[in-house]
Short mmCIF file of C-alpha atoms in Angstrom, two decimals:
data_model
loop_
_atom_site.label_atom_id
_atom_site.label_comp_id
_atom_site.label_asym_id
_atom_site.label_seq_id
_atom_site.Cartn_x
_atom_site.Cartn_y
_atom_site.Cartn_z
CA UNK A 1 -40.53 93.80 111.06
CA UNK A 2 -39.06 96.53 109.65
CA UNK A 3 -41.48 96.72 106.66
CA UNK A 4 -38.98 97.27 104.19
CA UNK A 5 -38.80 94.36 100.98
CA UNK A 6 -34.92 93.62 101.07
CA UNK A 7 -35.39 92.51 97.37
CA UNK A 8 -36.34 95.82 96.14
CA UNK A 9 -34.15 98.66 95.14
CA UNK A 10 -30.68 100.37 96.57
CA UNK A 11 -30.12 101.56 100.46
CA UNK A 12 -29.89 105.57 100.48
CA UNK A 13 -25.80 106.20 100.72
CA UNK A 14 -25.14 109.54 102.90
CA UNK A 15 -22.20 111.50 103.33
CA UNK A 16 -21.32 114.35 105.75
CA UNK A 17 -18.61 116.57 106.85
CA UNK A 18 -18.47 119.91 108.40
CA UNK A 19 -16.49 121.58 105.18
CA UNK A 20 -14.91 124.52 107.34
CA UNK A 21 -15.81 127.22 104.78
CA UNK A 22 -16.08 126.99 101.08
CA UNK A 23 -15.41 130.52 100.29
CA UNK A 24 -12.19 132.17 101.75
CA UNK A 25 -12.67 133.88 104.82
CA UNK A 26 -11.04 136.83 104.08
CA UNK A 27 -14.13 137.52 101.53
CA UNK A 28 -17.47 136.14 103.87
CA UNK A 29 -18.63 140.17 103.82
CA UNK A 30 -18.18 140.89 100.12
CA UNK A 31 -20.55 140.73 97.59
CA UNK A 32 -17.87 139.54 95.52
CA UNK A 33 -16.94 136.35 97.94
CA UNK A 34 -14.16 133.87 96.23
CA UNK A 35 -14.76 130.22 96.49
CA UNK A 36 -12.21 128.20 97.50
CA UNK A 37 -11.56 126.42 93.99
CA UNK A 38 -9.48 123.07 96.16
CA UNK A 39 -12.37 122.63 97.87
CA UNK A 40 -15.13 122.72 95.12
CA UNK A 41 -13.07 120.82 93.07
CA UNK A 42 -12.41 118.31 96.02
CA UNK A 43 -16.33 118.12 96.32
CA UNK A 44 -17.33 117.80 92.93
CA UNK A 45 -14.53 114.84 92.86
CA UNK A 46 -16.14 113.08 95.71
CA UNK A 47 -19.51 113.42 94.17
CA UNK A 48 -18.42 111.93 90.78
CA UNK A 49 -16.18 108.92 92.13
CA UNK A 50 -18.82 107.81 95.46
CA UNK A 51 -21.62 108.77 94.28
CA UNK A 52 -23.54 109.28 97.14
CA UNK A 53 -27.18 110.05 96.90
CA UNK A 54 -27.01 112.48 100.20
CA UNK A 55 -24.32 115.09 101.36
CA UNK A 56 -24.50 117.32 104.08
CA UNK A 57 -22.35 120.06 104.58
CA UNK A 58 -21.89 122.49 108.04
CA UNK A 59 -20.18 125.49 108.07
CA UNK A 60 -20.44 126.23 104.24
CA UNK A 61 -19.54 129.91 104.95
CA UNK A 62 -21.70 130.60 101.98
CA UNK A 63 -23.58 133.80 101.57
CA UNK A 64 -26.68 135.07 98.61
CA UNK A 65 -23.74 135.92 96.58
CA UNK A 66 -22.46 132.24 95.54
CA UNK A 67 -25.54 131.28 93.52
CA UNK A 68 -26.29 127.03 93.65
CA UNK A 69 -24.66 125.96 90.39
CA UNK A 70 -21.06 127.86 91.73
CA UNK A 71 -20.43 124.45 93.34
CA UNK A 72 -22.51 121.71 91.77
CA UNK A 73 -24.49 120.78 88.56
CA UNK A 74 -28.23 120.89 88.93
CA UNK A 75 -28.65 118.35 86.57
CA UNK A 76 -27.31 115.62 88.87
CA UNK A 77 -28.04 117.23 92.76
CA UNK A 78 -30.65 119.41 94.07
CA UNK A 79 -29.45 121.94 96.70
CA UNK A 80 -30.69 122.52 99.65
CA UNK A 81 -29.07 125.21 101.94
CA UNK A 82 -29.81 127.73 104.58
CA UNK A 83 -26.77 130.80 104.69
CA UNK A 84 -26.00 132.73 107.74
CA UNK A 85 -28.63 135.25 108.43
CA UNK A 86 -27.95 138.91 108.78
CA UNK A 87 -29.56 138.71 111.94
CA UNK A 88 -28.04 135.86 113.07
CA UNK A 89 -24.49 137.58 112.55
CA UNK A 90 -25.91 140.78 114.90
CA UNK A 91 -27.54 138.18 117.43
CA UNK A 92 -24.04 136.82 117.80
CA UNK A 93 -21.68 139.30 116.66
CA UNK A 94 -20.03 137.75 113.46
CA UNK A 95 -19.32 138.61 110.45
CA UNK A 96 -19.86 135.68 108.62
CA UNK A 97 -19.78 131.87 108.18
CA UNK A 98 -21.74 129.27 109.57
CA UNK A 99 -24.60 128.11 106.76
CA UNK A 100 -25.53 124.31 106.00
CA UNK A 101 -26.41 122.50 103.20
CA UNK A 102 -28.22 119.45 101.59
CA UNK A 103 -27.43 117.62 98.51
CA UNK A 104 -29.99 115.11 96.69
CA UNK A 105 -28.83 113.33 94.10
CA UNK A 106 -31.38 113.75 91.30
CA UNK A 107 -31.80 109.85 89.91
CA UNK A 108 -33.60 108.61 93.33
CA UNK A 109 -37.01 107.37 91.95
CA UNK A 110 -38.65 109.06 95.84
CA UNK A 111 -40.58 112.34 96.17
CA UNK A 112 -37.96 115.19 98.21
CA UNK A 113 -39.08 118.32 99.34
CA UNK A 114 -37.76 121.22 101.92
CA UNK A 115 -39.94 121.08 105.15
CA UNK A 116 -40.59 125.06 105.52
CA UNK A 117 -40.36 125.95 109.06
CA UNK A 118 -40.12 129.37 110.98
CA UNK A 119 -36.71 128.75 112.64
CA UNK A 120 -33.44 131.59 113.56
CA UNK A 121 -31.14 128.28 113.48
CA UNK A 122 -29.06 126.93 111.06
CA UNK A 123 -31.21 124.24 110.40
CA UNK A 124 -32.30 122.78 107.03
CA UNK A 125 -34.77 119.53 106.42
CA UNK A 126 -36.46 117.51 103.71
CA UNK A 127 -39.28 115.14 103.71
CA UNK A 128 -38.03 111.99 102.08
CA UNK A 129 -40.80 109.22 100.92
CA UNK A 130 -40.38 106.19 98.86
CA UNK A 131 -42.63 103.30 98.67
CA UNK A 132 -41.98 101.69 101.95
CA UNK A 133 -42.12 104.86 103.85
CA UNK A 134 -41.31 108.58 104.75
CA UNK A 135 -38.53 110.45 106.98
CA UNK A 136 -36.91 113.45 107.82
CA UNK A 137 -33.69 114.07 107.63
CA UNK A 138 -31.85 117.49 109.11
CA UNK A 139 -28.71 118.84 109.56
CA UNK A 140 -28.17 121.69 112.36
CA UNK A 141 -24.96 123.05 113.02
CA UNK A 142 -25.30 124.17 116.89
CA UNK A 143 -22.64 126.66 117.83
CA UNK A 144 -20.60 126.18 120.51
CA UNK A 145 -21.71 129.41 121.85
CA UNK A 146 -25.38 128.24 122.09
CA UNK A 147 -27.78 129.11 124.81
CA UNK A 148 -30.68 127.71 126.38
CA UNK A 149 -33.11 129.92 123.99
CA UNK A 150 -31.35 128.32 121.45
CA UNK A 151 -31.66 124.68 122.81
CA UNK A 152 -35.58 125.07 123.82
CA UNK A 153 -35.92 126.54 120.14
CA UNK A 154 -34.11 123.51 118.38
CA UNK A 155 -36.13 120.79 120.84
CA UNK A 156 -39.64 122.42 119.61
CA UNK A 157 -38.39 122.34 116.28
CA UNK A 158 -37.59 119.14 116.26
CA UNK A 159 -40.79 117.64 118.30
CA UNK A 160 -42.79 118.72 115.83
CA UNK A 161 -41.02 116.95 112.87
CA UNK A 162 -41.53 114.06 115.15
CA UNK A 163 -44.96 115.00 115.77
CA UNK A 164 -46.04 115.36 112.08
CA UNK A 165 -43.66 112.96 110.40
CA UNK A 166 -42.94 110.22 112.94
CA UNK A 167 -39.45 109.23 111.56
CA UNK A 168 -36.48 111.84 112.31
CA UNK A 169 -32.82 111.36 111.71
CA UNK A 170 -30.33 114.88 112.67
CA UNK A 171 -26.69 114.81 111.37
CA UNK A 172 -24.44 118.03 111.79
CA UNK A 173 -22.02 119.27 114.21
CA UNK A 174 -23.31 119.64 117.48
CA UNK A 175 -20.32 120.79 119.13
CA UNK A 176 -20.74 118.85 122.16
CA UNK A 177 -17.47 118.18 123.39
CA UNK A 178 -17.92 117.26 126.66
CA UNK A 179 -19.59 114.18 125.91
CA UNK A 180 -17.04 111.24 125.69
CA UNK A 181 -19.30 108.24 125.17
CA UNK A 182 -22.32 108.43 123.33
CA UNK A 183 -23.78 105.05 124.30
CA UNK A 184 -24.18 106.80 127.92
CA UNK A 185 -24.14 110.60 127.35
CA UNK A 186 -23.50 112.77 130.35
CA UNK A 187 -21.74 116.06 130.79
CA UNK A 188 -20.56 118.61 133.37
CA UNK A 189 -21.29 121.52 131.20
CA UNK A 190 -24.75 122.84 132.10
CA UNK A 191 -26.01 123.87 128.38
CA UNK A 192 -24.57 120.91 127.09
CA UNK A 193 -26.18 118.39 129.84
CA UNK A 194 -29.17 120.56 128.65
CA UNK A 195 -29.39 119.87 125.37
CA UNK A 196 -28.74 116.28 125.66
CA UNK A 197 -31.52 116.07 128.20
CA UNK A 198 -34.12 117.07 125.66
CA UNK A 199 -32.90 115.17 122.62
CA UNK A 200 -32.93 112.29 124.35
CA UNK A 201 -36.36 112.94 125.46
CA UNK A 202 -37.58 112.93 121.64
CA UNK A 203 -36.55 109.36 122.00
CA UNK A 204 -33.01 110.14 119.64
CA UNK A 205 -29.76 107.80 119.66
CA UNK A 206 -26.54 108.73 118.39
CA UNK A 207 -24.96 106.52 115.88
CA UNK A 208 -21.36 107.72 116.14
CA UNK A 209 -19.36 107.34 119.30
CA UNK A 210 -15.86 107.78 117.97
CA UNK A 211 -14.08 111.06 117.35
CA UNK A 212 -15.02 113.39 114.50
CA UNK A 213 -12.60 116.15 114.96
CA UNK A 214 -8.77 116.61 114.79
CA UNK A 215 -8.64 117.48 118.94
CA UNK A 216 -10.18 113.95 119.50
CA UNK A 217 -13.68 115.01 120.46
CA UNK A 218 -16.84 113.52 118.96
CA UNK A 219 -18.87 116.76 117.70
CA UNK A 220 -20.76 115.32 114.75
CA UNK A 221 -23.18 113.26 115.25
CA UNK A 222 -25.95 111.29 113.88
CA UNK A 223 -29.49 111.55 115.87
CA UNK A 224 -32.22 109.21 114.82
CA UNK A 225 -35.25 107.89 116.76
CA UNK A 226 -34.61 104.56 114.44
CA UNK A 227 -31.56 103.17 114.33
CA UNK A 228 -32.62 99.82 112.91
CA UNK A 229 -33.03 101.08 109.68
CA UNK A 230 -28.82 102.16 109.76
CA UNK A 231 -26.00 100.02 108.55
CA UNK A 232 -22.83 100.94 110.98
CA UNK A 233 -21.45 104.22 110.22
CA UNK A 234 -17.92 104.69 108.90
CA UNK A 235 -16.02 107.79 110.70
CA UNK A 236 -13.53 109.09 108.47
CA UNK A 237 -12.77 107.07 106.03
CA UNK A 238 -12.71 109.09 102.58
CA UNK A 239 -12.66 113.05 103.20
CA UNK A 240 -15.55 114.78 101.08
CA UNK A 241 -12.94 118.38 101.49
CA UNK A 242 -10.13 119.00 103.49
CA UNK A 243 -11.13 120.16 106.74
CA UNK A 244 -9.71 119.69 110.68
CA UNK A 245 -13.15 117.51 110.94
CA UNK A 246 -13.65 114.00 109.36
CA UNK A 247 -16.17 112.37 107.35
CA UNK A 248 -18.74 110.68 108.81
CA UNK A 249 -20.76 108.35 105.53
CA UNK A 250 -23.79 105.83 106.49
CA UNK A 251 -26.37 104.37 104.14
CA UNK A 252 -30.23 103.74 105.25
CA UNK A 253 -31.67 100.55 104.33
CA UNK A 254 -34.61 102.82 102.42
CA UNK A 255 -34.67 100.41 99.27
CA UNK A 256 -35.19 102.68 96.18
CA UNK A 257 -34.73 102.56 92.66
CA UNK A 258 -33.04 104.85 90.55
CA UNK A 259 -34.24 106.98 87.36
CA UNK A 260 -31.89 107.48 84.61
CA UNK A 261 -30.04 110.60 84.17
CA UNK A 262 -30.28 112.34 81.14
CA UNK A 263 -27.56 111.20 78.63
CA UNK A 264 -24.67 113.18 77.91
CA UNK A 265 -22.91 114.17 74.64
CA UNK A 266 -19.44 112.89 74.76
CA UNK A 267 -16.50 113.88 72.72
CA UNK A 268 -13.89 111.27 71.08
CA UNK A 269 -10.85 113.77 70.90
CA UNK A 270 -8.64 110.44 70.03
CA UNK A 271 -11.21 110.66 66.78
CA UNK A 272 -11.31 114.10 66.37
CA UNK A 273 -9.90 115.90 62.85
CA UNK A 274 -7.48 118.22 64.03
CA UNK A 275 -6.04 119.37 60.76
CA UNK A 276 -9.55 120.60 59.55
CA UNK A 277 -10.16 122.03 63.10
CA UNK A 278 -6.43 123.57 62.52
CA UNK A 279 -7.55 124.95 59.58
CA UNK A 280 -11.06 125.87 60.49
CA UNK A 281 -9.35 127.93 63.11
CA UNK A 282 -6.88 129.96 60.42
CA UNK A 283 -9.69 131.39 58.64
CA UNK A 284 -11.13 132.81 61.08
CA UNK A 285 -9.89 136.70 60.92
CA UNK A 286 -8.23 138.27 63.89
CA UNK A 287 -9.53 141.67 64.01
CA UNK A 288 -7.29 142.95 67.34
CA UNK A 289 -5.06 141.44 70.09
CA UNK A 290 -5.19 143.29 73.39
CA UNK A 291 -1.93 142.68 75.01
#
C-alpha cells in the first residue's frame, strides 16, 4: 500500500525543461543583463494556461542582477534558484550561464522549504510534506564536461537526502548521451558509466526513456527511488519556452488540497466611462513635452 487516500485532494502536476538561457547571451557578464522578453512571456503563458504546481528550469543563464519578480509574480509562485557561481565560472572557464531553478505554486495547502546544503553544483532542493508524507525533489544540471570530483560530490549529496529524508526524486539535464535505453543503462564513456554506477546504487530509476533533445538523445531525466507514486510521464508535449530541448511534465499522486489565492481586482473596460475619463484626462495641465 502506497499509503496515500485516493479520495483526498489533487496529484502534484510538474513541469520541466532545460530553458537554454533566459537572458541573452550576449549580456550573461553585465550587470545590466537583458531578459529575453519571448521567453518570459512564453513562461508566464505556460504558467497561467497549465497551471502547474512545479516547474523546473536548467540552464536559466540567470545571474544576481535579474531579481525573482523579473520573471514571475510572487503572489502566485515561490522561486527557488541557484545562479552560476563566480567560482564555478573560474573552475571551468566560462563566462556565464548554467543556473537552475524551482517554481512552487503558492495555493498547495503542504509545508515547502529549500534544503540548505554545502554544495559547488548546480543543484537546488526542497523538502515537500503534505499529510500523507514528505519528499525531496531536486533538479541538477550536470555538465557535460563533468568529472569524477564532480560525480563523487553529487552521489554524497544525494545519499544524504536519502539518508535524512527517505524519499528522493532528481529531474534536470544530466547530459548523458551515451545512454540509449534507460530501462538497462550502460555506457562506453567512462565518467558517464561512472555516474550511472552510483545513482543506481542510491536505489534511483529513470522515468523517461525517450529522447529529450533535438539530436535524439535522452539527456533529461527523471531519478526517483519511487516510481509507484508517478503517473507516466509525457515527453514533449506542450513547450514551457522555446528551446532545442523538450518538455518533459509528470504529476505525483501526492493528494493535496489547495488554498485560495488572494482575489484580484478586475477591471470591466466594456463598462468603463470613457468620456469622463476623456475628460478627466484634458484637465490635467501639460507643463512640457520632451521631444
Amino acid at each position: 500500500s502506497s499509503g496515500i487516500n485516493a479520495e483526498y485532494g489533487d496529484n502534484i502536476k510538474i513541469a520541466y525543461c532545460n530553458a537554454k538561457g533566459l537572458i541573452h547571451m550576449n549580456s550573461m557578464t553585465s550587470n545590466r543583463p537583458m531578459l529575453q522578453a519571448k521567453k518570459v512571456q512564453d513562461l508566464q503563458a505556460y504558467l497561467f494556461t497549465f497551471e502547474p504546481d512545479i516547474v523546473i528550469l536548467n540552464e536559466t543563464w540567470l545571474t544576481k542582477h535579474i531579481n525573482d519578480n523579473e520573471l514571475v509574480s510572487s503572489d502566485y509562485y515561490t522561486m527557488f534558484r541557484k545562479d552560476r557561481t563566480e567560482a564555478d565560472k573560474i573552475k571551468y572557464g566560462k563566462k556565464g550561464g548554467g543556473g537552475v531553478m524551482i517554481l512552487y505554486r503558492n495555493d498547495i495547502d503542504a509545508s515547502v522549504s529549500e534544503v540548505k546544503a554545502k554544495i559547488s553544483l548546480p543543484v537546488t532542493s526542497i523538502l515537500v510534506k503534505t499529510r500523507f508524507r514528505k519528499m525531496c525533489i531536486s533538479t541538477y544540471y550536470r555538465y557535460d564536461y563533468s568529472n569524477e570530483g564532480s560525480t563523487r560530490e553529487a552521489e554524497k549529496y544525494y545519499r544524504n537526502l536519502i539518508t535524512k529524508y527517505k524519499y528522493l526524486t532528481i529531474i534536470g539535464d544530466l547530459n548523458l548521451s551515451s545512454v540509449k535505453d534507460w530501462e538497462t543503462p550502460v555506457s562506453d564513456v567512462c565518467n558517464q558509466a561512472d555516474f550511472i554506477e552510483r545513482f543506481t546504487s542510491l536505489g534511483l530509476v529513470s522515468l523517461v526513456n525517450s529522447p529529450t533533445h533535438r539530436s535524439g538523445n535522452i539527456l533529461d531525466l527523471i531519478l526517483t527511488n519511487q516510481p509507484e507514486i508517478f503517473e507516466r510521464p509525457t515527453v514533449g508535449v506542450d513547450n514551457i519556452v522555446q528551446s532545442d530541448h523538450v518538455a518533459i511534465c509528470c504529476s505525483i499522486k501526492l493528494r493535496v488540497k489547495r488554498k485560495s489565492f488572494p482575489s484580484v481586482r478586475k477591471f470591466l473596460y466594456k463598462k468603463a466611462n470613457w468620456e469622463a475619463l476623456n475628460a478627466n484626462l484634458k484637465s490635467i495641465p501639460v507643463l512640457c513635452v520632451d521631444t
